Short mmCIF file of C-alpha atoms in Angstrom, two decimals:
data_model
loop_
_atom_site.label_atom_id
_atom_site.label_comp_id
_atom_site.label_asym_id
_atom_site.label_seq_id
_atom_site.Cartn_x
_atom_site.Cartn_y
_atom_site.Cartn_z
CA GLN A 1 15.93 -12.03 8.11
CA VAL A 2 16.48 -11.33 4.16
CA GLN A 3 16.84 -8.15 2.89
CA LEU A 4 16.41 -6.44 0.08
CA VAL A 5 17.60 -3.80 -1.97
CA GLU A 6 15.78 -2.79 -4.65
CA SER A 7 17.46 -0.80 -8.04
CA GLY A 8 16.71 0.18 -11.26
CA GLY A 9 14.37 3.06 -11.18
CA GLY A 10 14.62 6.21 -13.03
CA ALA A 11 13.05 8.88 -15.71
CA VAL A 12 11.54 7.19 -19.04
CA GLN A 13 9.02 8.59 -21.32
CA ALA A 14 5.33 7.18 -21.89
CA GLY A 15 5.66 3.44 -23.70
CA GLY A 16 9.22 3.11 -22.58
CA SER A 17 10.35 0.49 -20.41
CA LEU A 18 12.20 -0.89 -16.90
CA ARG A 19 13.51 -3.07 -15.22
CA LEU A 20 13.41 -3.56 -11.58
CA SER A 21 15.43 -5.53 -8.99
CA CYS A 22 15.16 -6.91 -6.00
CA ALA A 23 18.50 -8.54 -4.47
CA ALA A 24 18.31 -9.88 -1.48
CA SER A 25 21.52 -10.86 1.15
CA GLY A 26 20.98 -12.53 4.66
CA ARG A 27 18.80 -15.48 3.06
CA THR A 28 18.30 -17.61 1.01
CA LEU A 29 15.18 -15.88 -1.64
CA SER A 30 13.75 -19.26 -2.63
CA SER A 31 11.97 -19.57 1.11
CA TYR A 32 9.48 -16.92 -0.02
CA ALA A 33 6.90 -16.02 -2.03
CA MET A 34 8.04 -12.22 -3.66
CA GLY A 35 6.34 -8.81 -4.48
CA TRP A 36 6.17 -5.87 -6.06
CA PHE A 37 4.49 -2.93 -4.89
CA ARG A 38 3.83 0.54 -5.76
CA SER A 39 2.70 3.74 -3.57
CA ALA A 40 1.70 7.02 -6.22
CA PRO A 41 1.66 10.18 -4.13
CA GLY A 42 -2.09 10.39 -2.71
CA LYS A 43 -2.90 7.12 -2.75
CA GLU A 44 -2.37 3.99 -0.61
CA ARG A 45 0.69 1.60 -1.37
CA GLU A 46 -0.85 -1.59 -4.32
CA PHE A 47 -0.20 -4.87 -5.38
CA VAL A 48 1.15 -4.75 -8.46
CA ALA A 49 3.15 -8.10 -9.02
CA GLY A 50 4.19 -11.64 -7.05
CA ILE A 51 5.67 -15.01 -7.91
CA ARG A 52 5.63 -17.63 -5.79
CA ARG A 53 8.18 -19.35 -4.41
CA SER A 54 9.10 -22.04 -6.75
CA GLY A 55 8.31 -19.28 -9.43
CA ARG A 56 5.61 -22.01 -11.00
CA SER A 57 2.92 -19.20 -11.21
CA THR A 58 2.42 -15.53 -10.61
CA ALA A 59 -0.43 -12.74 -10.46
CA TYR A 60 -0.60 -9.73 -11.85
CA ALA A 61 -2.68 -6.60 -10.96
CA GLU A 62 -5.25 -5.75 -14.08
CA SER A 63 -3.60 -2.74 -14.48
CA VAL A 64 -0.38 -3.72 -15.65
CA LYS A 65 -1.24 -7.39 -17.21
CA GLY A 66 -0.07 -7.20 -20.90
CA ARG A 67 2.49 -4.79 -19.83
CA PHE A 68 4.58 -5.95 -16.87
CA THR A 69 6.36 -9.45 -15.61
CA ILE A 70 7.63 -10.58 -12.53
CA SER A 71 10.53 -13.25 -12.39
CA ARG A 72 12.63 -14.66 -9.79
CA ASP A 73 16.84 -16.25 -10.54
CA ASN A 74 16.52 -18.02 -7.11
CA ALA A 75 20.80 -18.68 -8.24
CA LYS A 76 20.97 -14.99 -7.77
CA ASN A 77 19.02 -14.41 -5.00
CA THR A 78 17.33 -11.64 -7.22
CA VAL A 79 14.03 -11.04 -8.16
CA TYR A 80 12.85 -8.99 -11.47
CA LEU A 81 9.96 -6.69 -12.62
CA GLN A 82 10.00 -6.64 -16.91
CA MET A 83 8.32 -3.14 -16.74
CA ASN A 84 7.05 -2.37 -20.58
CA SER A 85 4.90 0.00 -22.70
CA LEU A 86 4.98 2.52 -19.98
CA LYS A 87 2.34 5.47 -18.35
CA PRO A 88 2.21 8.07 -17.28
CA GLU A 89 -0.48 7.03 -13.92
CA ASP A 90 2.78 3.75 -13.31
CA THR A 91 5.11 6.93 -11.09
CA ALA A 92 5.21 5.55 -8.48
CA VAL A 93 7.97 4.10 -5.55
CA TYR A 94 8.17 1.02 -5.90
CA TYR A 95 9.16 -1.30 -3.37
CA CYS A 96 10.43 -5.53 -3.18
CA ALA A 97 8.64 -7.56 -0.83
CA ALA A 98 9.48 -10.74 0.36
CA ARG A 99 6.64 -13.10 2.11
CA LEU A 100 8.03 -16.54 4.31
CA GLY A 101 6.76 -19.37 2.43
CA GLU A 102 4.73 -20.28 -1.00
CA VAL A 103 1.99 -17.85 -1.40
CA VAL A 104 1.03 -14.80 -2.77
CA VAL A 105 -1.49 -12.53 -1.31
CA SER A 106 -2.05 -8.62 -2.44
CA THR A 107 -2.67 -7.82 1.14
CA ILE A 108 -0.22 -5.80 2.21
CA THR A 109 0.14 -6.32 5.69
CA SER A 110 1.00 -10.27 5.05
CA TRP A 111 4.28 -9.37 4.20
CA ASP A 112 7.31 -9.74 6.21
CA VAL A 113 10.02 -8.00 4.38
CA TRP A 114 10.34 -4.92 2.70
CA GLY A 115 13.02 -3.00 0.69
CA GLN A 116 13.91 1.14 0.92
CA GLY A 117 12.11 1.74 -2.25
CA THR A 118 13.31 3.18 -5.72
CA GLN A 119 10.98 5.82 -7.75
CA VAL A 120 9.99 4.97 -11.03
CA THR A 121 8.57 8.24 -12.84
CA VAL A 122 7.15 8.41 -16.38
CA SER A 123 6.33 11.34 -18.06
CA SER A 124 4.19 11.72 -20.77
#
């Protein structure tokens, strides 16, 4: 079973940028589709971005399209989420997730492994 550890969260002003990392151990990420989700206070966890196991295709929530970019480096066993033009409504705990296989889905229950999360706070 793969283990996931997120890093890179923090506090930033609106319009700023952050880069989240998700480092895997225990098993190579090349077997998994990877995703980022987030949980804001009082809201359900939601899909943010995903990348296929092959890395050939990505998917994004409408709210982050054009601002966030997901990428993966299988050689480093790491997945990234570059977040630009951050808004206060992006404030949340961000979670990395792995799904055995090729395809990215937005359904939370379809993901097999989760990290512990990293806090992102965007002030206005």
